[in-house]
mmCIF file of C-alpha atoms in Angstrom:
data_model
loop_
_atom_site.group_PDB
_atom_site.id
_atom_site.type_symbol
_atom_site.label_atom_id
_atom_site.label_comp_id
_atom_site.label_asym_id
_atom_site.label_seq_id
_atom_site.Cartn_x
_atom_site.Cartn_y
_atom_site.Cartn_z
ATOM 1 C CA UNK A 885 116.692 103.102 97.569
ATOM 2 C CA UNK A 886 116.559 105.691 94.782
ATOM 3 C CA UNK A 887 118.983 104.564 92.075
ATOM 4 C CA UNK A 888 120.014 108.113 91.092
ATOM 5 C CA UNK A 889 120.997 108.894 94.688
ATOM 6 C CA UNK A 890 122.811 105.590 95.004
ATOM 7 C CA UNK A 891 124.731 106.264 91.779
ATOM 8 C CA UNK A 892 125.914 109.603 93.118
ATOM 9 C CA UNK A 893 127.040 107.989 96.387
ATOM 10 C CA UNK A 894 128.947 105.235 94.624
ATOM 11 C CA UNK A 895 130.392 107.578 92.005
ATOM 12 C CA UNK A 896 131.741 109.855 94.708
ATOM 13 C CA UNK A 897 133.345 106.902 96.428
ATOM 14 C CA UNK A 898 134.887 105.584 93.222
ATOM 15 C CA UNK A 899 136.323 109.030 92.460
ATOM 16 C CA UNK A 900 137.786 109.157 95.944
ATOM 17 C CA UNK A 901 139.482 105.820 95.388
ATOM 18 C CA UNK A 902 141.367 107.283 92.421
ATOM 19 C CA UNK A 903 143.005 109.960 94.579
ATOM 20 C CA UNK A 904 146.475 109.433 96.055
ATOM 21 C CA UNK A 905 146.216 107.174 99.100
ATOM 22 C CA UNK A 906 146.603 108.794 102.489
ATOM 23 C CA UNK A 907 145.677 107.969 106.039
ATOM 24 C CA UNK A 908 146.135 111.403 107.507
ATOM 25 C CA UNK A 909 143.346 113.437 105.856
ATOM 26 C CA UNK A 910 140.570 114.641 108.184
ATOM 27 C CA UNK A 911 136.836 115.334 107.658
ATOM 28 C CA UNK A 912 135.366 118.698 108.566
ATOM 29 C CA UNK A 913 133.147 118.878 111.663
ATOM 30 C CA UNK A 914 129.383 118.524 111.207
ATOM 31 C CA UNK A 915 126.855 120.886 112.721
ATOM 32 C CA UNK A 916 127.406 123.851 114.970
ATOM 33 C CA UNK A 917 128.599 121.881 118.013
ATOM 34 C CA UNK A 918 132.284 121.039 118.384
ATOM 35 C CA UNK A 919 132.897 117.339 117.836
ATOM 36 C CA UNK A 920 135.913 115.076 117.425
ATOM 37 C CA UNK A 921 137.189 114.949 113.878
ATOM 38 C CA UNK A 922 137.351 111.559 112.213
ATOM 39 C CA UNK A 923 140.271 110.682 109.942
ATOM 40 C CA UNK A 924 139.349 110.143 106.305
ATOM 41 C CA UNK A 925 140.483 106.807 104.918
ATOM 42 C CA UNK A 926 140.600 105.283 101.441
ATOM 43 C CA UNK A 927 140.387 101.659 100.376
ATOM 44 C CA UNK A 928 143.427 99.900 99.051
ATOM 45 C CA UNK A 929 144.096 99.844 95.289
ATOM 46 C CA UNK A 930 143.097 96.196 94.809
ATOM 47 C CA UNK A 931 139.761 96.578 96.603
ATOM 48 C CA UNK A 932 139.195 99.919 94.893
ATOM 49 C CA UNK A 933 139.534 98.382 91.423
ATOM 50 C CA UNK A 934 137.013 95.666 92.219
ATOM 51 C CA UNK A 935 134.538 98.159 93.652
ATOM 52 C CA UNK A 936 134.943 100.271 90.503
ATOM 53 C CA UNK A 937 134.227 97.201 88.390
ATOM 54 C CA UNK A 938 131.130 96.491 90.482
ATOM 55 C CA UNK A 939 129.981 100.050 89.978
ATOM 56 C CA UNK A 940 130.277 99.683 86.201
ATOM 57 C CA UNK A 941 128.018 96.624 86.277
ATOM 58 C CA UNK A 942 125.588 98.423 88.548
ATOM 59 C CA UNK A 943 125.478 101.338 86.089
ATOM 60 C CA UNK A 944 124.566 98.823 83.382
ATOM 61 C CA UNK A 945 121.674 97.551 85.582
ATOM 62 C CA UNK A 946 123.499 94.305 86.303
ATOM 63 C CA UNK A 947 122.989 94.396 90.064
ATOM 64 C CA UNK A 948 123.471 90.635 90.593
ATOM 65 C CA UNK A 949 126.784 90.837 88.733
ATOM 66 C CA UNK A 950 127.907 93.847 90.752
ATOM 67 C CA UNK A 951 126.893 92.120 93.976
ATOM 68 C CA UNK A 952 128.819 88.980 93.080
ATOM 69 C CA UNK A 953 132.033 90.967 92.561
ATOM 70 C CA UNK A 954 131.600 92.641 95.958
ATOM 71 C CA UNK A 955 130.839 89.341 97.729
ATOM 72 C CA UNK A 956 133.974 87.795 96.222
ATOM 73 C CA UNK A 957 136.249 90.529 97.594
ATOM 74 C CA UNK A 958 138.545 89.159 100.303
ATOM 75 C CA UNK A 959 139.407 92.366 102.131
ATOM 76 C CA UNK A 960 142.135 92.210 104.768
ATOM 77 C CA UNK A 961 142.029 95.650 106.378
ATOM 78 C CA UNK A 962 139.240 96.579 108.774
ATOM 79 C CA UNK A 963 138.410 99.727 106.842
ATOM 80 C CA UNK A 964 138.272 97.869 103.522
ATOM 81 C CA UNK A 965 135.958 95.252 105.056
ATOM 82 C CA UNK A 966 133.607 97.896 106.444
ATOM 83 C CA UNK A 967 133.674 99.815 103.153
ATOM 84 C CA UNK A 968 132.826 96.730 101.064
ATOM 85 C CA UNK A 969 130.148 95.584 103.515
ATOM 86 C CA UNK A 970 128.450 98.952 103.196
ATOM 87 C CA UNK A 971 128.357 98.644 99.392
ATOM 88 C CA UNK A 972 127.085 95.074 99.572
ATOM 89 C CA UNK A 973 124.280 96.338 101.846
ATOM 90 C CA UNK A 974 123.413 99.098 99.395
ATOM 91 C CA UNK A 975 123.186 96.588 96.554
ATOM 92 C CA UNK A 976 120.856 94.377 98.587
ATOM 93 C CA UNK A 977 118.781 97.436 99.471
ATOM 94 C CA UNK A 978 118.253 98.203 95.768
ATOM 95 C CA UNK A 979 116.906 94.717 95.113
ATOM 96 C CA UNK A 980 113.692 95.428 97.049
ATOM 97 C CA UNK A 981 113.235 92.072 98.764
ATOM 98 C CA UNK A 982 116.598 91.705 100.475
ATOM 99 C CA UNK A 983 116.173 94.111 103.367
ATOM 100 C CA UNK A 984 117.289 91.599 105.967
ATOM 101 C CA UNK A 985 120.554 90.948 104.102
ATOM 102 C CA UNK A 986 121.058 94.690 103.683
ATOM 103 C CA UNK A 987 120.579 95.243 107.421
ATOM 104 C CA UNK A 988 123.045 92.445 108.250
ATOM 105 C CA UNK A 989 125.816 93.906 106.091
ATOM 106 C CA UNK A 990 125.131 97.462 107.251
ATOM 107 C CA UNK A 991 125.484 96.409 110.874
ATOM 108 C CA UNK A 992 128.770 94.714 109.973
ATOM 109 C CA UNK A 993 129.905 97.925 108.284
ATOM 110 C CA UNK A 994 128.887 100.128 111.221
ATOM 111 C CA UNK A 995 130.159 97.989 114.087
ATOM 112 C CA UNK A 996 133.922 98.784 113.750
ATOM 113 C CA UNK A 997 133.047 102.524 113.735
ATOM 114 C CA UNK A 998 135.767 103.079 111.165
ATOM 115 C CA UNK A 999 133.988 104.322 108.025
ATOM 116 C CA UNK A 1000 134.514 107.895 106.877
ATOM 117 C CA UNK A 1001 132.176 110.319 108.543
ATOM 118 C CA UNK A 1002 129.657 110.708 105.715
ATOM 119 C CA UNK A 1003 129.565 106.996 104.934
ATOM 120 C CA UNK A 1004 129.182 106.032 108.594
ATOM 121 C CA UNK A 1005 126.304 108.466 109.108
ATOM 122 C CA UNK A 1006 124.588 107.354 105.907
ATOM 123 C CA UNK A 1007 124.925 103.704 106.923
ATOM 124 C CA UNK A 1008 123.301 104.318 110.299
ATOM 125 C CA UNK A 1009 120.410 106.161 108.702
ATOM 126 C CA UNK A 1010 119.952 103.539 105.998
ATOM 127 C CA UNK A 1011 119.795 100.700 108.502
ATOM 128 C CA UNK A 1012 117.147 102.634 110.434
ATOM 129 C CA UNK A 1013 115.117 103.145 107.246
ATOM 130 C CA UNK A 1014 115.359 99.451 106.398
ATOM 131 C CA UNK A 1015 114.317 98.520 109.920
ATOM 132 C CA UNK A 1016 111.242 100.703 109.493
ATOM 133 C CA UNK A 1017 110.447 98.885 106.239
ATOM 134 C CA UNK A 1018 110.719 95.521 107.989
ATOM 135 C CA UNK A 1019 108.649 96.713 110.963
ATOM 136 C CA UNK A 1020 111.570 96.623 113.400
ATOM 137 C CA UNK A 1021 110.414 99.869 114.930
ATOM 138 C CA UNK A 1022 112.252 99.711 118.231
ATOM 139 C CA UNK A 1023 115.723 99.195 116.673
ATOM 140 C CA UNK A 1024 114.853 101.844 114.081
ATOM 141 C CA UNK A 1025 114.236 104.353 116.874
ATOM 142 C CA UNK A 1026 117.609 103.523 118.368
ATOM 143 C CA UNK A 1027 119.380 104.050 115.059
ATOM 144 C CA UNK A 1028 117.614 107.291 114.155
ATOM 145 C CA UNK A 1029 118.706 108.739 117.478
ATOM 146 C CA UNK A 1030 122.152 107.255 116.961
ATOM 147 C CA UNK A 1031 122.351 108.952 113.560
ATOM 148 C CA UNK A 1032 121.387 112.320 115.043
ATOM 149 C CA UNK A 1033 123.917 111.926 117.856
ATOM 150 C CA UNK A 1034 126.666 111.019 115.400
ATOM 151 C CA UNK A 1035 126.005 113.654 112.737
ATOM 152 C CA UNK A 1036 124.647 116.437 114.889
ATOM 153 C CA UNK A 1037 121.840 116.801 112.327
ATOM 154 C CA UNK A 1038 118.110 117.113 112.946
ATOM 155 C CA UNK A 1039 115.847 117.059 109.895
ATOM 156 C CA UNK A 1040 112.089 117.016 109.566
ATOM 157 C CA UNK A 1041 111.887 113.741 107.663
ATOM 158 C CA UNK A 1042 113.784 111.857 110.360
ATOM 159 C CA UNK A 1043 111.572 113.253 113.124
ATOM 160 C CA UNK A 1044 108.536 112.185 111.080
ATOM 161 C CA UNK A 1045 109.952 108.654 110.872
ATOM 162 C CA UNK A 1046 110.522 108.643 114.634
ATOM 163 C CA UNK A 1047 106.940 109.796 115.235
ATOM 164 C CA UNK A 1048 105.697 107.154 112.818
ATOM 165 C CA UNK A 1049 107.681 104.449 114.614
ATOM 166 C CA UNK A 1050 106.063 105.418 117.919
ATOM 167 C CA UNK A 1051 102.655 105.325 116.249
ATOM 168 C CA UNK A 1052 103.351 101.871 114.804
ATOM 169 C CA UNK A 1053 104.301 100.723 118.310
ATOM 170 C CA UNK A 1054 100.992 102.208 119.520
ATOM 171 C CA UNK A 1055 102.903 104.611 121.780
ATOM 172 C CA UNK A 1056 100.424 107.284 120.818
ATOM 173 C CA UNK A 1057 101.438 109.785 123.483
ATOM 174 C CA UNK A 1058 105.030 109.652 122.223
ATOM 175 C CA UNK A 1059 104.036 110.691 118.695
ATOM 176 C CA UNK A 1060 103.471 114.353 119.538
ATOM 177 C CA UNK A 1061 106.970 115.462 120.596
ATOM 178 C CA UNK A 1062 108.836 114.196 117.493
ATOM 179 C CA UNK A 1063 106.022 115.466 115.264
ATOM 180 C CA UNK A 1064 106.444 118.938 116.784
ATOM 181 C CA UNK A 1065 110.207 118.689 116.280
ATOM 182 C CA UNK A 1066 109.575 117.770 112.647
ATOM 183 C CA UNK A 1067 107.383 120.859 112.232
ATOM 184 C CA UNK A 1068 110.125 123.030 113.717
ATOM 185 C CA UNK A 1069 112.793 121.401 111.536
ATOM 186 C CA UNK A 1070 110.797 121.861 108.318
ATOM 187 C CA UNK A 1071 110.572 125.584 109.002
ATOM 188 C CA UNK A 1072 109.084 127.470 106.057
ATOM 189 C CA UNK A 1073 108.933 124.332 103.909
ATOM 190 C CA UNK A 1074 106.229 122.568 105.864
ATOM 191 C CA UNK A 1075 105.088 118.984 105.298
ATOM 192 C CA UNK A 1076 101.621 117.567 105.951
ATOM 193 C CA UNK A 1077 103.005 114.402 107.542
ATOM 194 C CA UNK A 1078 103.675 115.593 111.111
ATOM 195 C CA UNK A 1079 100.228 117.190 111.261
ATOM 196 C CA UNK A 1080 98.618 113.935 110.098
ATOM 197 C CA UNK A 1081 100.525 112.004 112.763
ATOM 198 C CA UNK A 1082 99.508 114.449 115.498
ATOM 199 C CA UNK A 1083 95.907 114.355 114.346
ATOM 200 C CA UNK A 1084 95.865 110.553 114.346
ATOM 201 C CA UNK A 1085 97.409 110.406 117.817
ATOM 202 C CA UNK A 1086 94.860 112.821 119.279
ATOM 203 C CA UNK A 1087 91.944 111.166 117.496
ATOM 204 C CA UNK A 1088 92.794 107.661 118.669
ATOM 205 C CA UNK A 1089 93.150 108.980 122.224
ATOM 206 C CA UNK A 1090 89.829 110.819 121.853
ATOM 207 C CA UNK A 1091 91.471 114.204 122.444
ATOM 208 C CA UNK A 1092 89.199 115.894 119.961
ATOM 209 C CA UNK A 1093 89.846 119.493 121.045
ATOM 210 C CA UNK A 1094 93.581 118.993 120.516
ATOM 211 C CA UNK A 1095 92.802 117.475 117.130
ATOM 212 C CA UNK A 1096 90.771 120.583 116.250
ATOM 213 C CA UNK A 1097 93.764 122.793 117.119
ATOM 214 C CA UNK A 1098 95.990 120.747 114.805
ATOM 215 C CA UNK A 1099 93.509 120.986 111.949
ATOM 216 C CA UNK A 1100 92.923 124.716 112.404
ATOM 217 C CA UNK A 1101 96.656 125.192 111.821
ATOM 218 C CA UNK A 1102 96.766 122.669 108.983
ATOM 219 C CA UNK A 1103 94.046 124.361 106.910
ATOM 220 C CA UNK A 1104 95.953 127.633 107.127
ATOM 221 C CA UNK A 1105 99.246 126.064 106.059
ATOM 222 C CA UNK A 1106 97.738 123.761 103.438
ATOM 223 C CA UNK A 1107 94.567 125.496 102.209
ATOM 224 C CA UNK A 1108 94.419 123.341 99.081
ATOM 225 C CA UNK A 1109 94.334 120.042 100.965
ATOM 226 C CA UNK A 1110 90.659 119.146 100.943
ATOM 227 C CA UNK A 1111 91.028 116.364 103.519
ATOM 228 C CA UNK A 1112 92.001 118.833 106.231
ATOM 229 C CA UNK A 1113 88.904 120.961 105.561
ATOM 230 C CA UNK A 1114 86.589 117.966 105.699
ATOM 231 C CA UNK A 1115 88.213 116.608 108.840
ATOM 232 C CA UNK A 1116 88.080 119.987 110.562
ATOM 233 C CA UNK A 1117 84.350 120.244 109.928
ATOM 234 C CA UNK A 1118 83.807 116.727 111.209
ATOM 235 C CA UNK A 1119 85.913 117.294 114.329
ATOM 236 C CA UNK A 1120 83.943 120.457 115.099
ATOM 237 C CA UNK A 1121 80.861 118.223 115.250
ATOM 238 C CA UNK A 1122 82.679 115.901 117.663
ATOM 239 C CA UNK A 1123 83.292 118.823 120.046
ATOM 240 C CA UNK A 1124 79.707 120.009 119.401
ATOM 241 C CA UNK A 1125 80.734 123.317 117.850
ATOM 242 C CA UNK A 1126 78.075 123.084 115.173
ATOM 243 C CA UNK A 1127 78.311 126.695 114.024
ATOM 244 C CA UNK A 1128 81.978 126.261 113.109
ATOM 245 C CA UNK A 1129 81.277 122.833 111.667
ATOM 246 C CA UNK A 1130 78.669 124.291 109.323
ATOM 247 C CA UNK A 1131 80.811 127.283 108.358
ATOM 248 C CA UNK A 1132 83.819 125.062 107.639
ATOM 249 C CA UNK A 1133 82.002 122.429 105.614
ATOM 250 C CA UNK A 1134 79.994 125.067 103.757
ATOM 251 C CA UNK A 1135 83.239 126.752 102.708
ATOM 252 C CA UNK A 1136 84.776 123.389 101.834
ATOM 253 C CA UNK A 1137 81.755 122.588 99.663
ATOM 254 C CA UNK A 1138 82.004 125.893 97.829
ATOM 255 C CA UNK A 1139 85.646 125.081 97.077
ATOM 256 C CA UNK A 1140 84.656 121.710 95.666
ATOM 257 C CA UNK A 1141 86.230 119.709 98.484
ATOM 258 C CA UNK A 1142 83.186 117.639 99.481
ATOM 259 C CA UNK A 1143 83.010 114.681 97.136
ATOM 260 C CA UNK A 1144 81.849 111.693 99.184
ATOM 261 C CA UNK A 1145 78.267 110.809 100.048
ATOM 262 C CA UNK A 1146 79.006 110.903 103.775
ATOM 263 C CA UNK A 1147 80.445 114.425 103.490
ATOM 264 C CA UNK A 1148 77.424 115.762 101.604
ATOM 265 C CA UNK A 1149 75.077 114.172 104.135
ATOM 266 C CA UNK A 1150 76.909 115.690 107.096
ATOM 267 C CA UNK A 1151 76.602 119.157 105.548
ATOM 268 C CA UNK A 1152 72.914 118.585 104.770
ATOM 269 C CA UNK A 1153 72.337 117.454 108.350
ATOM 270 C CA UNK A 1154 74.046 120.574 109.697
ATOM 271 C CA UNK A 1155 71.842 122.808 107.508
ATOM 272 C CA UNK A 1156 68.758 121.115 108.936
ATOM 273 C CA UNK A 1157 70.077 121.297 112.479
ATOM 274 C CA UNK A 1158 70.700 125.047 112.115
ATOM 275 C CA UNK A 1159 67.155 125.549 110.762
ATOM 276 C CA UNK A 1160 68.181 126.043 107.129
ATOM 277 C CA UNK A 1161 66.106 123.195 105.639
ATOM 278 C CA UNK A 1162 65.910 124.737 102.150
ATOM 279 C CA UNK A 1163 69.705 124.468 101.723
ATOM 280 C CA UNK A 1164 69.615 120.950 103.102
ATOM 281 C CA UNK A 1165 66.923 119.952 100.616
ATOM 282 C CA UNK A 1166 68.519 121.574 97.562
ATOM 283 C CA UNK A 1167 71.915 120.055 98.438
ATOM 284 C CA UNK A 1168 70.505 116.557 98.827
ATOM 285 C CA UNK A 1169 68.305 116.856 95.755
ATOM 286 C CA UNK A 1170 71.264 117.916 93.603
ATOM 287 C CA UNK A 1171 73.520 115.104 94.730
ATOM 288 C CA UNK A 1172 70.833 112.420 94.676
ATOM 289 C CA UNK A 1173 70.159 113.448 91.090
ATOM 290 C CA UNK A 1174 73.870 113.300 90.228
ATOM 291 C CA UNK A 1175 74.348 109.934 91.913
ATOM 292 C CA UNK A 1176 76.817 111.150 94.543
ATOM 293 C CA UNK A 1177 74.219 110.347 97.199
ATOM 294 C CA UNK A 1178 72.407 107.033 96.790
ATOM 295 C CA UNK A 1179 68.754 107.174 95.818
ATOM 296 C CA UNK A 1180 67.644 104.859 98.620
ATOM 297 C CA UNK A 1181 64.761 104.964 101.080
ATOM 298 C CA UNK A 1182 66.772 106.565 103.881
ATOM 299 C CA UNK A 1183 68.085 109.424 101.762
ATOM 300 C CA UNK A 1184 64.752 110.039 100.044
ATOM 301 C CA UNK A 1185 63.074 110.175 103.461
ATOM 302 C CA UNK A 1186 65.608 112.771 104.624
ATOM 303 C CA UNK A 1187 65.051 114.759 101.432
ATOM 304 C CA UNK A 1188 61.258 114.646 101.784
ATOM 305 C CA UNK A 1189 61.500 115.760 105.420
ATOM 306 C CA UNK A 1190 63.805 118.641 104.446
ATOM 307 C CA UNK A 1191 61.398 119.896 101.778
ATOM 308 C CA UNK A 1192 58.548 119.576 104.273
ATOM 309 C CA UNK A 1193 60.475 121.606 106.868
ATOM 310 C CA UNK A 1194 61.239 124.199 104.177
ATOM 311 C CA UNK A 1195 57.466 124.439 103.519
ATOM 312 C CA UNK A 1196 57.812 123.214 99.948
ATOM 313 C CA UNK A 1197 54.829 120.933 100.361
ATOM 314 C CA UNK A 1198 54.530 119.875 96.732
ATOM 315 C CA UNK A 1199 58.159 118.707 96.578
ATOM 316 C CA UNK A 1200 57.887 116.929 99.912
ATOM 317 C CA UNK A 1201 54.774 115.118 98.647
ATOM 318 C CA UNK A 1202 56.570 114.205 95.434
ATOM 319 C CA UNK A 1203 59.460 112.531 97.243
ATOM 320 C CA UNK A 1204 57.195 110.782 99.728
ATOM 321 C CA UNK A 1205 55.336 109.404 96.732
ATOM 322 C CA UNK A 1206 58.573 108.142 95.202
ATOM 323 C CA UNK A 1207 59.556 106.679 98.537
ATOM 324 C CA UNK A 1208 56.166 104.968 98.866
ATOM 325 C CA UNK A 1209 56.515 103.309 95.452
ATOM 326 C CA UNK A 1210 60.084 102.266 96.261
ATOM 327 C CA UNK A 1211 59.227 100.655 99.616
ATOM 328 C CA UNK A 1212 55.515 99.887 99.224
ATOM 329 C CA UNK A 1213 55.061 101.005 102.836
ATOM 330 C CA UNK A 1214 51.752 102.419 104.002
ATOM 331 C CA UNK A 1215 53.327 105.110 106.201
ATOM 332 C CA UNK A 1216 54.825 106.874 103.202
ATOM 333 C CA UNK A 1217 51.567 106.794 101.228
ATOM 334 C CA UNK A 1218 49.901 108.216 104.326
ATOM 335 C CA UNK A 1219 52.439 111.061 104.576
ATOM 336 C CA UNK A 1220 52.121 111.749 100.868
ATOM 337 C CA UNK A 1221 48.362 111.917 101.197
ATOM 338 C CA UNK A 1222 48.504 114.340 104.125
ATOM 339 C CA UNK A 1223 50.852 116.682 102.243
ATOM 340 C CA UNK A 1224 48.818 116.523 99.038
ATOM 341 C CA UNK A 1225 45.702 117.384 101.019
ATOM 342 C CA UNK A 1226 47.554 120.269 102.658
ATOM 343 C CA UNK A 1227 48.557 121.438 99.173
ATOM 344 C CA UNK A 1228 44.886 121.168 98.116
ATOM 345 C CA UNK A 1229 45.644 118.386 95.655
ATOM 346 C CA UNK A 1230 42.596 116.566 96.926
ATOM 347 C CA UNK A 1231 42.129 113.958 94.190
ATOM 348 C CA UNK A 1232 45.725 112.807 94.412
ATOM 349 C CA UNK A 1233 45.564 112.762 98.199
ATOM 350 C CA UNK A 1234 42.577 110.385 98.127
ATOM 351 C CA UNK A 1235 44.520 107.970 95.897
ATOM 352 C CA UNK A 1236 47.444 108.000 98.341
ATOM 353 C CA UNK A 1237 45.175 107.525 101.386
ATOM 354 C CA UNK A 1238 43.403 104.580 99.810
ATOM 355 C CA UNK A 1239 46.727 102.948 98.945
ATOM 356 C CA UNK A 1240 47.828 103.334 102.557
ATOM 357 C CA UNK A 1241 44.573 101.748 103.762
ATOM 358 C CA UNK A 1242 45.022 98.906 101.293
ATOM 359 C CA UNK A 1243 48.520 98.160 102.651
ATOM 360 C CA UNK A 1244 47.320 98.326 106.253
ATOM 361 C CA UNK A 1245 47.687 101.061 108.854
ATOM 362 C CA UNK A 1246 46.925 101.458 112.552
ATOM 363 C CA UNK A 1247 45.264 104.870 112.226
ATOM 364 C CA UNK A 1248 42.513 103.871 109.808
ATOM 365 C CA UNK A 1249 40.014 106.247 111.383
ATOM 366 C CA UNK A 1250 42.309 109.213 110.877
ATOM 367 C CA UNK A 1251 42.851 108.345 107.225
ATOM 368 C CA UNK A 1252 39.121 107.967 106.615
ATOM 369 C CA UNK A 1253 38.583 111.395 108.154
ATOM 370 C CA UNK A 1254 41.224 112.822 105.806
ATOM 371 C CA UNK A 1255 39.533 111.127 102.846
ATOM 372 C CA UNK A 1256 36.195 112.567 103.952
ATOM 373 C CA UNK A 1257 37.748 116.031 104.184
ATOM 374 C CA UNK A 1258 39.249 115.738 100.685
ATOM 375 C CA UNK A 1259 35.924 114.627 99.193
ATOM 376 C CA UNK A 1260 34.157 117.426 101.053
ATOM 377 C CA UNK A 1261 36.364 120.103 99.478
ATOM 378 C CA UNK A 1262 35.778 118.478 96.101
ATOM 379 C CA UNK A 1263 32.056 118.852 96.895
ATOM 380 C CA UNK A 1264 31.672 115.072 96.687
ATOM 381 C CA UNK A 1265 29.411 114.992 99.741
ATOM 382 C CA UNK A 1266 28.108 111.457 99.361
ATOM 383 C CA UNK A 1267 31.663 110.040 99.195
ATOM 384 C CA UNK A 1268 32.664 112.299 102.067
ATOM 385 C CA UNK A 1269 29.778 110.943 104.139
ATOM 386 C CA UNK A 1270 30.699 107.325 103.331
ATOM 387 C CA UNK A 1271 34.258 107.946 104.498
ATOM 388 C CA UNK A 1272 33.231 109.734 107.696
ATOM 389 C CA UNK A 1273 30.926 106.871 108.625
ATOM 390 C CA UNK A 1274 33.902 104.517 108.441
ATOM 391 C CA UNK A 1275 35.862 106.941 110.604
ATOM 392 C CA UNK A 1276 33.116 106.799 113.223
ATOM 393 C CA UNK A 1277 33.693 103.042 113.574
ATOM 394 C CA UNK A 1278 37.181 103.703 114.936
ATOM 395 C CA UNK A 1279 37.047 104.468 118.679
ATOM 396 C CA UNK A 1280 40.013 106.823 118.302
ATOM 397 C CA UNK A 1281 38.232 109.085 115.853
ATOM 398 C CA UNK A 1282 34.568 108.398 116.646
ATOM 399 C CA UNK A 1283 33.918 111.667 118.481
ATOM 400 C CA UNK A 1284 35.648 113.928 115.937
ATOM 401 C CA UNK A 1285 34.041 112.043 113.057
ATOM 402 C CA UNK A 1286 30.562 112.654 114.472
ATOM 403 C CA UNK A 1287 31.158 116.388 114.353
ATOM 404 C CA UNK A 1288 32.297 116.147 110.744
ATOM 405 C CA UNK A 1289 29.318 113.931 109.870
ATOM 406 C CA UNK A 1290 26.829 116.578 110.915
ATOM 407 C CA UNK A 1291 28.751 119.284 109.084
ATOM 408 C CA UNK A 1292 28.873 117.223 105.861
ATOM 409 C CA UNK A 1293 25.162 116.452 106.013
ATOM 410 C CA UNK A 1294 24.204 120.061 106.727
ATOM 411 C CA UNK A 1295 26.352 121.310 103.841
ATOM 412 C CA UNK A 1296 24.923 118.716 101.440
ATOM 413 C CA UNK A 1297 21.353 119.590 102.465
ATOM 414 C CA UNK A 1298 22.048 123.308 102.035
ATOM 415 C CA UNK A 1299 23.423 122.665 98.572
ATOM 416 C CA UNK A 1300 20.566 120.273 97.796
ATOM 417 C CA UNK A 1301 22.789 117.257 97.257
ATOM 418 C CA UNK A 1302 21.438 113.846 98.193
ATOM 419 C CA UNK A 1303 23.776 111.648 100.240
#
């Protein structure tokens, strides 16, 4: 319990004890509904002095000393007993690891139903809060409702606690109603908590469209909360509304809300899916360079594919080359070679093709044909012919290679080059 708040509560009680004693004063009604008025009572002078002494020790941060004074009080009157029990409970509550003791003394204070109206209501609410802390969710629900019935009050924080108790009990369908009541109670001073509880309830029940509705409201009320933006974009993907997913995450990125690798990759994937590969590639390239996205084989493959789709052949070849060196896999050298050949970087493509052949591939004939083509355009007809002859040994490429063989030989003869 917050010590400042506790000090104010105790100070008010100590001040009250210094007033002339009376048993006929009455508390004002609470709330707008008519309710029976409870007589205000004061502790006897002897008990009051001891409580005041305990408060002085508490103010000096001597909580054990204050508690000992209160435990030693031998109160005779029912009201005095309830009053002292409540203060003993509050002391235990401040100690942090004595919740069970605090609950015990609070229940003793509440049971006679004799405390002054404010103290009785506060005691009920405090025992509910302590029960939440000790995971006694069912009794906590009883006491929160009991507090509302007694005081006639309904505040947003209490409804949030009720919703949270239902969530902790895995009564997911029962989370929504108190969360909505919390939203209504908060009014213009909204809190994120009931929206988070509603979102969690819908998500765990796989009611993704309802979750989207919650998040669409949340981003309007809390536009600076980056988590809501990210979650909204992700939930749009769950309901397969990819246009809205892209628009939302794109806006979130521009506001600096996408910080995690997974978030960047989702946005990059959406760019590719919506046929905007250039944005996908530039986004991934930037964040791989910065370290936000890991420079591993999977991400480099995605980046190379994005540059290829964006028709930036040289960049795609570059990243396939990096990927090939990282993994030492023939398929990446083969892809690099094909792209380099397409980009008319014939010498480099031959190096990549030969590396792929060295590591072992299934489509050897196809690679030899590509090598032959590269040598041909470099006017290296003898090397081109050697490669095409190897391609003819592969049944898969034998027929196509024969056509190339004649073309290479005819071109070499026309240019008077011996092969």
